[in-house]
Short mmCIF file of C-alpha atoms in Angstrom, two decimals:
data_model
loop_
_atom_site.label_atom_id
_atom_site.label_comp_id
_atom_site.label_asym_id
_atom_site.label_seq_id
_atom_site.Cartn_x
_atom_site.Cartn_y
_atom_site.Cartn_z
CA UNK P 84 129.56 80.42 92.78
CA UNK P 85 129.84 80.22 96.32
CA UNK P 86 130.69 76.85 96.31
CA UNK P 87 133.36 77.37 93.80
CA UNK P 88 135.06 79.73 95.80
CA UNK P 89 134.87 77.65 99.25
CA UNK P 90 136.48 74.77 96.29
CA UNK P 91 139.11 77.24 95.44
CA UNK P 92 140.37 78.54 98.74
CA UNK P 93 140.81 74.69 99.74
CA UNK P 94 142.62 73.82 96.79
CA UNK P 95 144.85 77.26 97.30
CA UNK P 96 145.41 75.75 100.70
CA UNK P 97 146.54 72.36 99.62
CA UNK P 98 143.58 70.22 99.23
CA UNK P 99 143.89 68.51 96.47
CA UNK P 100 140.27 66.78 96.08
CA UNK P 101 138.76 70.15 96.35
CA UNK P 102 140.41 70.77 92.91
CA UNK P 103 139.28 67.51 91.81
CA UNK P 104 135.43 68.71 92.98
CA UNK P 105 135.89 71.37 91.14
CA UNK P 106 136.63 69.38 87.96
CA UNK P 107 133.97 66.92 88.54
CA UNK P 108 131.93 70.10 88.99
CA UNK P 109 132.29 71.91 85.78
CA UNK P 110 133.70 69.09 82.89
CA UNK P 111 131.06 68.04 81.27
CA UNK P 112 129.74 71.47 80.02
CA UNK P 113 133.15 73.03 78.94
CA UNK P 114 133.50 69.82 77.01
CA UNK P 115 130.39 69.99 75.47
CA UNK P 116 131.07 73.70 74.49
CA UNK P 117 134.67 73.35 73.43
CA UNK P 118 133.25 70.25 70.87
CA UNK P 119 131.48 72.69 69.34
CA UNK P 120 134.09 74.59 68.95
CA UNK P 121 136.84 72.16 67.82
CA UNK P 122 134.79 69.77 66.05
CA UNK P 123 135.94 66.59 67.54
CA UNK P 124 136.51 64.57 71.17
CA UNK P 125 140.11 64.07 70.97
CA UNK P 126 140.68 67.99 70.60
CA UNK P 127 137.84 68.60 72.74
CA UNK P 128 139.04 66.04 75.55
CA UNK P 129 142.81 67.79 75.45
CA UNK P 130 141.68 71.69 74.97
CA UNK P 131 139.60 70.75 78.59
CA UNK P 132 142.26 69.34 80.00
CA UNK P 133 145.03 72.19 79.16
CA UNK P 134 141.99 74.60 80.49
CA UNK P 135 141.51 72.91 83.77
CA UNK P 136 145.53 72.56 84.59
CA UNK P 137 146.14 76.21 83.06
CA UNK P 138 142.97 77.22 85.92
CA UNK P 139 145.17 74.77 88.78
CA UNK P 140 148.68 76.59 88.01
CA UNK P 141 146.68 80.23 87.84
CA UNK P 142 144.70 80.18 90.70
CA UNK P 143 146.48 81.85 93.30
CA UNK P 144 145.92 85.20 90.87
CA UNK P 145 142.46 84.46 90.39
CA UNK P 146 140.72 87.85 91.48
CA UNK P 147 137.67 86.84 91.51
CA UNK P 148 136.22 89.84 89.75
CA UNK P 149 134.21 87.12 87.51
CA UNK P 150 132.85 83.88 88.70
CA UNK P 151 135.23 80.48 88.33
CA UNK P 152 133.39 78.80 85.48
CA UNK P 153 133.33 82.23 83.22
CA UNK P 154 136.95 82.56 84.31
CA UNK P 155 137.67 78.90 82.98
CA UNK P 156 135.90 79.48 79.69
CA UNK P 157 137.68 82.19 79.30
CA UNK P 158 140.73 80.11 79.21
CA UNK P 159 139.43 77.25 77.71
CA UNK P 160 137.82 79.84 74.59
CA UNK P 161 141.25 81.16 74.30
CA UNK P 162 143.10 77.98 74.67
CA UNK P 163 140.64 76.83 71.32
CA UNK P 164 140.87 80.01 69.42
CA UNK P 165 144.73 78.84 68.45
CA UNK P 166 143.74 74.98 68.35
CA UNK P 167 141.04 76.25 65.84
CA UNK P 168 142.27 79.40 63.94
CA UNK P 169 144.85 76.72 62.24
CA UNK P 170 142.09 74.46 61.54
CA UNK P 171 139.78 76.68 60.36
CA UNK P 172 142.41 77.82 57.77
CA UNK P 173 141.78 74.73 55.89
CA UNK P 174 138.29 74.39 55.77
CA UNK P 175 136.38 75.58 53.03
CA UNK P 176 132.69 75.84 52.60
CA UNK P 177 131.71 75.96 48.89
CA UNK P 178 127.80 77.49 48.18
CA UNK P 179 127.55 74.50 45.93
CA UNK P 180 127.83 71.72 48.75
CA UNK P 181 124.31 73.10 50.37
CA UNK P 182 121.51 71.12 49.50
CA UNK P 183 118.30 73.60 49.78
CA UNK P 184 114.92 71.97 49.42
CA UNK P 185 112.69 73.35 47.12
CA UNK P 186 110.15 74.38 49.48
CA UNK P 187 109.65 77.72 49.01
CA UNK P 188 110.61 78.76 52.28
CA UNK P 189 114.16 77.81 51.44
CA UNK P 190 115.47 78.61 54.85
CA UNK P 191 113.05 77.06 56.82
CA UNK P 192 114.49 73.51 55.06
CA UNK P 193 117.33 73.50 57.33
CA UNK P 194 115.74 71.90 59.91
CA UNK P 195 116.21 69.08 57.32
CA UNK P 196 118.24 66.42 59.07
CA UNK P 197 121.21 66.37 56.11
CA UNK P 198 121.46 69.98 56.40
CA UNK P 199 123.24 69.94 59.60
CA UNK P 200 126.43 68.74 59.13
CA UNK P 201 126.16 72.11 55.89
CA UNK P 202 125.06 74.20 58.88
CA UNK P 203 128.22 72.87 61.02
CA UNK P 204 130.40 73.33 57.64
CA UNK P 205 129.21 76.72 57.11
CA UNK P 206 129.97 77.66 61.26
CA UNK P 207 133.30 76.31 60.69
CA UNK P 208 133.87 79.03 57.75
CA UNK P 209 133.07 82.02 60.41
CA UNK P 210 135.70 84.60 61.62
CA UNK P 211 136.60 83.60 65.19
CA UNK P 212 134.89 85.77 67.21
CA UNK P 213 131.60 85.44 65.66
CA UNK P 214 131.36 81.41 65.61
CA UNK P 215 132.45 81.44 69.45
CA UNK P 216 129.60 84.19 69.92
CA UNK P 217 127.11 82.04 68.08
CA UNK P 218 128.07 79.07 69.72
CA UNK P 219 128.12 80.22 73.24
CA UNK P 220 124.39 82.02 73.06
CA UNK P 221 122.87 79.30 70.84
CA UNK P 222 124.63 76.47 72.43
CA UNK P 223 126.05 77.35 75.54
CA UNK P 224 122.64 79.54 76.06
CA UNK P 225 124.52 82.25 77.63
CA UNK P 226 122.80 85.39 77.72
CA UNK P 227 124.60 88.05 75.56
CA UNK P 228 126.05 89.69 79.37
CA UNK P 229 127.96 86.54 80.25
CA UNK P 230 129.30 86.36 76.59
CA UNK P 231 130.23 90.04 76.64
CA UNK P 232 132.30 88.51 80.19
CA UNK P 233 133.63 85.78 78.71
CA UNK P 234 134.89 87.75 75.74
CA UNK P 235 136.17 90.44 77.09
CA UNK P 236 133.75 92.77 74.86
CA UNK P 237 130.93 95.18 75.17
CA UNK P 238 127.40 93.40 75.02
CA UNK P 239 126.75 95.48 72.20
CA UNK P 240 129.89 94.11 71.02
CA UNK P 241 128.75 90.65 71.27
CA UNK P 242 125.00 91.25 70.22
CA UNK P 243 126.41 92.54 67.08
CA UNK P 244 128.78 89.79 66.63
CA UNK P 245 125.99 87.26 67.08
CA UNK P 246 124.29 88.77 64.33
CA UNK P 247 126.65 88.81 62.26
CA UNK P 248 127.37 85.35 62.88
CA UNK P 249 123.46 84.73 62.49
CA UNK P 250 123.44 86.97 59.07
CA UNK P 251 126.50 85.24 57.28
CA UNK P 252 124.93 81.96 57.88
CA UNK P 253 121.48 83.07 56.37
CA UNK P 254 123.58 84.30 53.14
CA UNK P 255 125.15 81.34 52.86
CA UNK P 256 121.96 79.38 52.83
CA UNK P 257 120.52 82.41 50.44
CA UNK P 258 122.71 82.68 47.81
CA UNK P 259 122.57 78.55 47.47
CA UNK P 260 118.60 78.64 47.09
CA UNK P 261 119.01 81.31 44.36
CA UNK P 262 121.55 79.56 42.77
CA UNK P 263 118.94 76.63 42.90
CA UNK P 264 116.49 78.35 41.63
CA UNK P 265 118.14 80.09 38.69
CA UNK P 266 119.22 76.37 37.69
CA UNK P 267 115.60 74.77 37.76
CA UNK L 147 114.13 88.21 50.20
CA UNK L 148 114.79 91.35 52.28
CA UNK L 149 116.39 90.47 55.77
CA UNK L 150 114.41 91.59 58.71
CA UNK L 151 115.73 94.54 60.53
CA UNK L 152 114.13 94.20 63.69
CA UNK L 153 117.35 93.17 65.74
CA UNK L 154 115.54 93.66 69.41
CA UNK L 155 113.68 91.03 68.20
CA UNK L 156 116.09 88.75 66.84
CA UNK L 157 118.07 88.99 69.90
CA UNK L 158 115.41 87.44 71.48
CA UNK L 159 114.71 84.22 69.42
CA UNK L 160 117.54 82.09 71.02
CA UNK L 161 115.62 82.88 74.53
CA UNK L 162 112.53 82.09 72.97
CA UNK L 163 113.32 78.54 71.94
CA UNK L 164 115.15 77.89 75.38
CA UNK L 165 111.53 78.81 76.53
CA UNK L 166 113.20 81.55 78.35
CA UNK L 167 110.38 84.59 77.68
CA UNK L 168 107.45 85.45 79.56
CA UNK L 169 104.72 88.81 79.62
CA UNK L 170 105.46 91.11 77.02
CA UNK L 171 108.60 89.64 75.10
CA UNK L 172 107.10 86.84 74.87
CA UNK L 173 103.81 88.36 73.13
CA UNK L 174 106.04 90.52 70.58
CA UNK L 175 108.15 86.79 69.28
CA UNK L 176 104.84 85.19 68.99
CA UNK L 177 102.92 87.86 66.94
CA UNK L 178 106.14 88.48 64.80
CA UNK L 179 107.05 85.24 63.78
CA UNK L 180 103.25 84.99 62.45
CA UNK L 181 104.58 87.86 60.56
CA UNK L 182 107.93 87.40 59.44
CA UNK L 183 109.67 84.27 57.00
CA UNK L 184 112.83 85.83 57.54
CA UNK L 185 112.72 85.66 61.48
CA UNK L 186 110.90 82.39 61.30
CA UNK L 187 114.22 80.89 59.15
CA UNK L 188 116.48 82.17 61.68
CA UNK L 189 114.79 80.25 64.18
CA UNK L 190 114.60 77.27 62.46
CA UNK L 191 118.68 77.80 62.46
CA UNK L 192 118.96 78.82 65.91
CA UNK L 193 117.07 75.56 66.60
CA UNK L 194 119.43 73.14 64.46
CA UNK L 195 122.24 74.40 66.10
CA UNK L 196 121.30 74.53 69.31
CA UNK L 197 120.31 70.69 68.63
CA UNK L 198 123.58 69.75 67.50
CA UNK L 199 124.37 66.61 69.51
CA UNK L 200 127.91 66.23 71.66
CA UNK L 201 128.93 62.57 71.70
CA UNK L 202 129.39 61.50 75.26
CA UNK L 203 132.94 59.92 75.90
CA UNK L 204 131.49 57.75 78.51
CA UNK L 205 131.62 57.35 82.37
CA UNK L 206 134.54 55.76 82.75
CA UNK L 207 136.12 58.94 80.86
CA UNK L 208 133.98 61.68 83.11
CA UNK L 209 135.20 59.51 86.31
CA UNK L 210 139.25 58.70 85.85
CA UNK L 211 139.80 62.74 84.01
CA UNK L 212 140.49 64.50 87.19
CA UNK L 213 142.98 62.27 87.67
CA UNK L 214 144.39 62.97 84.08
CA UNK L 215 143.94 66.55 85.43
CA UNK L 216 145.82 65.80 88.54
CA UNK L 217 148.79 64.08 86.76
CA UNK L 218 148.82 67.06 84.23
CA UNK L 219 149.59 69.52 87.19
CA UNK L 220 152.13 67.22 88.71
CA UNK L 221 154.35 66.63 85.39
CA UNK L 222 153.93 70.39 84.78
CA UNK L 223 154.28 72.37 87.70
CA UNK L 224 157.49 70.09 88.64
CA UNK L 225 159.31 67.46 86.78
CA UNK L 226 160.79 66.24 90.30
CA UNK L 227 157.70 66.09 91.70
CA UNK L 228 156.68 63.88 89.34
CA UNK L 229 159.32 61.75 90.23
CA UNK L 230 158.90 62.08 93.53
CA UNK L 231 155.54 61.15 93.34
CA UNK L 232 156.29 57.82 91.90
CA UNK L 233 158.67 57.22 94.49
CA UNK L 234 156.38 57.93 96.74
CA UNK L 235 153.41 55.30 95.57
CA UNK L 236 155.93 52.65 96.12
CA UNK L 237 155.46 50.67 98.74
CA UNK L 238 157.35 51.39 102.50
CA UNK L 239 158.67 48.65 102.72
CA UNK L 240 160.80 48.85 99.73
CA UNK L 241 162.80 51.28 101.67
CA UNK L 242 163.77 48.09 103.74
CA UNK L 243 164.45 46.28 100.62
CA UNK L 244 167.07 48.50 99.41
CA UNK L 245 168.25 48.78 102.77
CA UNK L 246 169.06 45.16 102.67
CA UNK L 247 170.54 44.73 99.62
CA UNK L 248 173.00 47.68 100.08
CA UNK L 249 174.00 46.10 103.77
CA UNK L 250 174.45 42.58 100.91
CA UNK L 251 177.02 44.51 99.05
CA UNK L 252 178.77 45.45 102.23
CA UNK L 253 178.78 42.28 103.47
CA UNK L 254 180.52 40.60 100.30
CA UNK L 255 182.78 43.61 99.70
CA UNK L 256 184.39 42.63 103.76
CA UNK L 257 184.64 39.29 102.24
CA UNK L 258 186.69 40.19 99.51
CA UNK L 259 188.49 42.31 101.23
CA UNK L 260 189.32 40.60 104.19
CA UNK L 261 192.05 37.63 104.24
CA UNK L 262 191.24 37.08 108.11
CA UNK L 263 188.53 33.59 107.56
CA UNK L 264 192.45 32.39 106.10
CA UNK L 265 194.24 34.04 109.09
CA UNK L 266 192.04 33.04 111.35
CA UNK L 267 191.48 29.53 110.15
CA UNK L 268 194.84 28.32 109.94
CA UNK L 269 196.27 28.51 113.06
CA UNK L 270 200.04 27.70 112.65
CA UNK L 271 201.39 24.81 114.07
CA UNK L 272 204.23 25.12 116.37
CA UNK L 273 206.48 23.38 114.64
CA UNK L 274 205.34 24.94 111.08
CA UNK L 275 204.60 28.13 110.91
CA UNK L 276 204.61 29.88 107.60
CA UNK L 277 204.67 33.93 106.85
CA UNK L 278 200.98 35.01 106.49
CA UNK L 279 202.09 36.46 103.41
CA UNK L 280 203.61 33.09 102.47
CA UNK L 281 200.27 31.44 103.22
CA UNK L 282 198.26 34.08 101.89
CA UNK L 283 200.07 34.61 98.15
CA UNK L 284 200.05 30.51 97.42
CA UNK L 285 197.14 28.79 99.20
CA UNK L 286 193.51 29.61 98.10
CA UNK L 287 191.87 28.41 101.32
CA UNK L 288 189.04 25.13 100.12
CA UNK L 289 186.27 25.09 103.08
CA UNK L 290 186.73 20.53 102.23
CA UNK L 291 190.62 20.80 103.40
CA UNK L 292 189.48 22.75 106.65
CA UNK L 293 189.39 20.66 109.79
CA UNK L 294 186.79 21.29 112.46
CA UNK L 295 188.49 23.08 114.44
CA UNK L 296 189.65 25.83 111.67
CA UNK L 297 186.00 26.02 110.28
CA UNK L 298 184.36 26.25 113.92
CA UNK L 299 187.02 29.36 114.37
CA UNK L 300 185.91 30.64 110.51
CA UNK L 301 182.42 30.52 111.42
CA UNK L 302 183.05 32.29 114.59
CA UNK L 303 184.92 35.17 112.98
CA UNK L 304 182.24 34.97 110.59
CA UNK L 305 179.27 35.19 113.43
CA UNK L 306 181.28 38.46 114.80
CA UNK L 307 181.97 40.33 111.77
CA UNK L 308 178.77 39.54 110.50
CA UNK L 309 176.81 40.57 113.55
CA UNK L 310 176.70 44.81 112.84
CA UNK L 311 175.67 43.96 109.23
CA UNK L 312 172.37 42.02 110.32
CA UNK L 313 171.82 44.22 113.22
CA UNK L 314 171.49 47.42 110.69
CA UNK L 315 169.63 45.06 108.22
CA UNK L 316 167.17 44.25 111.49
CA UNK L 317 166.78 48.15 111.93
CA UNK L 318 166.07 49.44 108.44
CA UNK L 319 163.23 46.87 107.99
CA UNK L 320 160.06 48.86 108.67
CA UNK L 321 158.11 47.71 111.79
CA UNK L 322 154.50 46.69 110.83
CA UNK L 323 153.30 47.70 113.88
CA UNK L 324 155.11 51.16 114.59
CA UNK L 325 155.25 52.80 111.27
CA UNK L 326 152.31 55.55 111.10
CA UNK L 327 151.46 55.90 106.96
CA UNK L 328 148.42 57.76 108.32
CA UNK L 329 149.54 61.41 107.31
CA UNK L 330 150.94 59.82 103.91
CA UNK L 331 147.66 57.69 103.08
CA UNK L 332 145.17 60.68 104.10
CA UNK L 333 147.27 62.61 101.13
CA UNK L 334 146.14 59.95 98.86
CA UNK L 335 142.46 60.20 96.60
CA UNK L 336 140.41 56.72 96.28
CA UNK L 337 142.39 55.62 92.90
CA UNK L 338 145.99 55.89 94.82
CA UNK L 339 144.78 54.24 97.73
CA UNK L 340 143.44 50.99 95.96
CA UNK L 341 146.92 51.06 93.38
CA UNK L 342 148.86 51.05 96.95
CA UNK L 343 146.33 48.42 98.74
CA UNK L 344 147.10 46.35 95.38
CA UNK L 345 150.81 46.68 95.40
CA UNK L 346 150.85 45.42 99.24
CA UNK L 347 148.20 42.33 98.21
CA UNK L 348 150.84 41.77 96.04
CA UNK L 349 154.37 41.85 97.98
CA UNK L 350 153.49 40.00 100.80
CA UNK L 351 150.27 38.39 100.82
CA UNK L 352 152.16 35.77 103.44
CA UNK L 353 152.91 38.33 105.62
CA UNK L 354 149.69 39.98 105.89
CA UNK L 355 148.30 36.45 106.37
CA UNK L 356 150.17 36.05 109.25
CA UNK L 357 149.44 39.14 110.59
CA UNK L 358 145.84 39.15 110.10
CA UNK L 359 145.66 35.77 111.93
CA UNK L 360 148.17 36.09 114.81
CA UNK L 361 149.19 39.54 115.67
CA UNK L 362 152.67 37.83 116.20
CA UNK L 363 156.02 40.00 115.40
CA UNK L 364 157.06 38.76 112.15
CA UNK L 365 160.44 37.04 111.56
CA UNK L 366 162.25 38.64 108.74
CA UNK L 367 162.67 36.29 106.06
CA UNK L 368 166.93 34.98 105.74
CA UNK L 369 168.84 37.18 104.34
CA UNK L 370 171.50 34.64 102.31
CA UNK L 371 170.25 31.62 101.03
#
């Protein structure tokens, strides 16, 4: 962080590859974390972008009451909320597209390679704020106190919205292996 | 299949497959997942989707986007800026260039406007010695019908009024060895700096021949053909 802000108070005063550092610095992850949450490179490659300028044009009010990268998630997450509510809107995950295996531990089968893109179909299907949650502690691995930052929430806000996330995803999986097994 | 309500545990099971538990936590996961199908599936899914793979859009990508980022700033925090940026890529010496063709248009607008090469040129005779107006309304001077004498006073006249024009011509053409670009080149990143260096290979690879192997003042090239 403290090489962030000596990157910052450069760029404030002008220098324009200290803003450029600063980019170099912190790109690959917020892409990585906004594909996840857009779905695809093009979106993913643009949201970043939009974040990075919005954090250029903004940083003379940066307070620094957070660090620089949770303060450029936090633009980038909002930034994707929009790009994705639309999206989302359209999607529609249907209990009938899972594929469960018949191993009796039903739920264990999703490590099955053809289950993930279910997995990704059924994350797509979450409210907002609990697929960002999800996706920012399972693959962001941010602890639940940095989410709760990034969020602008209590951590018991986000520790319950990660389990909702977690418990919605389970059903999802659930209700298909009954189904499955009421058939056979 | 009754969900498992021990959510201090749960919490943990993302930290435990990042390997991030030690002591005590990590005792309670391990003894509880022996225990529990319901906390053992969740793990599984905390495990696919941590696994999900992000495609990688390359190196080339990673290394030209702050310089996507950078043009993003320019176009938005100021359209002109933009603008002036682009001027401001161009090479220095095109400043010379427009220099010379505006002191061009100056030059042919005294031409047309000026009767004096006809004035001038024909000097009248003693015995014949016409109105200028006369001479000027009916007789479209040819250069072929000139004598000597009238086309060594035409290029005289021509020497003289032409003299200011190539003078200011002389001084708007950027010296190559005064000019300092130092404070504008230090402004520029590595990708600016080789699109300039380009440009100049470019314009005047002659010139910078020349200068690389003599150190000599350059003669600017004629201006008229």
């Amino acid at each position: 962080m403290d090489d962030d802000l000596d990157l910052i108070k450069r760029t404030v005063a002008g220098d324009r590859e200290a803003f450029d550092e600063l980019v170099r610095r912190h790109q690959r992850q917020l892409y990585a974390m906004l594909f996840r949450m857009v779905g695809n490179q093009e979106d993913a490659a643009d949201l970043m972008q939009r974040a990075f300028v919005k954090a250029f044009t903004g940083l003379g009010s940066f307070e620094r009451r957070s660090s620089f990268k949770t303060w450029l998630y936090r633009i980038a997450i909002n930034l994707a909320k929009n790009t994705y509510r639309d999206r989302a809107r359209a999607e529609y995950v249907s209990i009938d597209d899972v594929v469960l295996s018949r191993n009796p531990r039903t739920l264990d089968a999703l490590i099955v390679q053809e289950n993930r893109s279910l997995v990704r179909k059924a994350l797509a299907g979450l409210p907002e704020k609990q697929r960002t949650t999800l996706i920012l502690r399972i693959q962001g691995e941010k602890k639940f106190e940095e989410i709760a930052d990034l969020m602008q929430c209590s951590v018991g806000t986000a520790k319950a919205n990660y389990h909702h996330a977690v418990q919605k995803l389970k059903a999802l999986m659930e209700r298909g292996a009954k189904a499955e097994k009421d058939r056979s | 299949m009754s969900g498992c309500a021990q959510k201090s545990l749960k919490e943990l099971l993302p930290a435990y497959r990042e390997g991030g538990l030690a002591g005590q936590d990590l005792r309670r996961v391990e003894e509880h997942l022996a225990k529990c199908t319901d906390c053992r599936a969740e793990l599984s899914l905390v495990t696919l989707l941590a696994e999900e793979p992000v495609p990688d859009p390359g190196e080339a990508f990673w290394l030209a986007f702050p310089g996507r980022v950078a043009r993003a700033v320019q176009e938005q925090t100021s359209p002109a800026a933009g603008s002036r940026a682009r001027r401001w890529f161009a090479p220095r010496f095109a400043l010379g260039a427009a220099s010379l063709a505006v002191a061009v248009l100056a030059f042919v607008a005294v031409l047309l406007l000026r009767p004096a090469p006809l004035r001038i040129a024909r000097v009248p005779s003693a015995q014949n010695t016409p109105a200028l107006e006369d001479v000027l309304q009916t007789e479209p001077v040819s250069l072929s019908d000139m004598s000597a004498s009238e086309l060594a006073a035409a290029a005289a006249w021509a020497n003289s009024a032409f003299a200011p024009i190539r003078e200011a011509i002389r001084e708007n053409l950027p010296d190559e060895g005064e000019q300092d670009l130092s404070d504008d080149l230090s402004d520029m990143n590595s990708a600016e700096l080789q699109r300039v260096s380009i440009m100049l290979d470019r314009q005047a690879p002659s010139r910078r021949d020349r200068l690389h192997s003599d150190r000599s003042p350059v003669a600017p090239e004629p201006c008229f053909v």
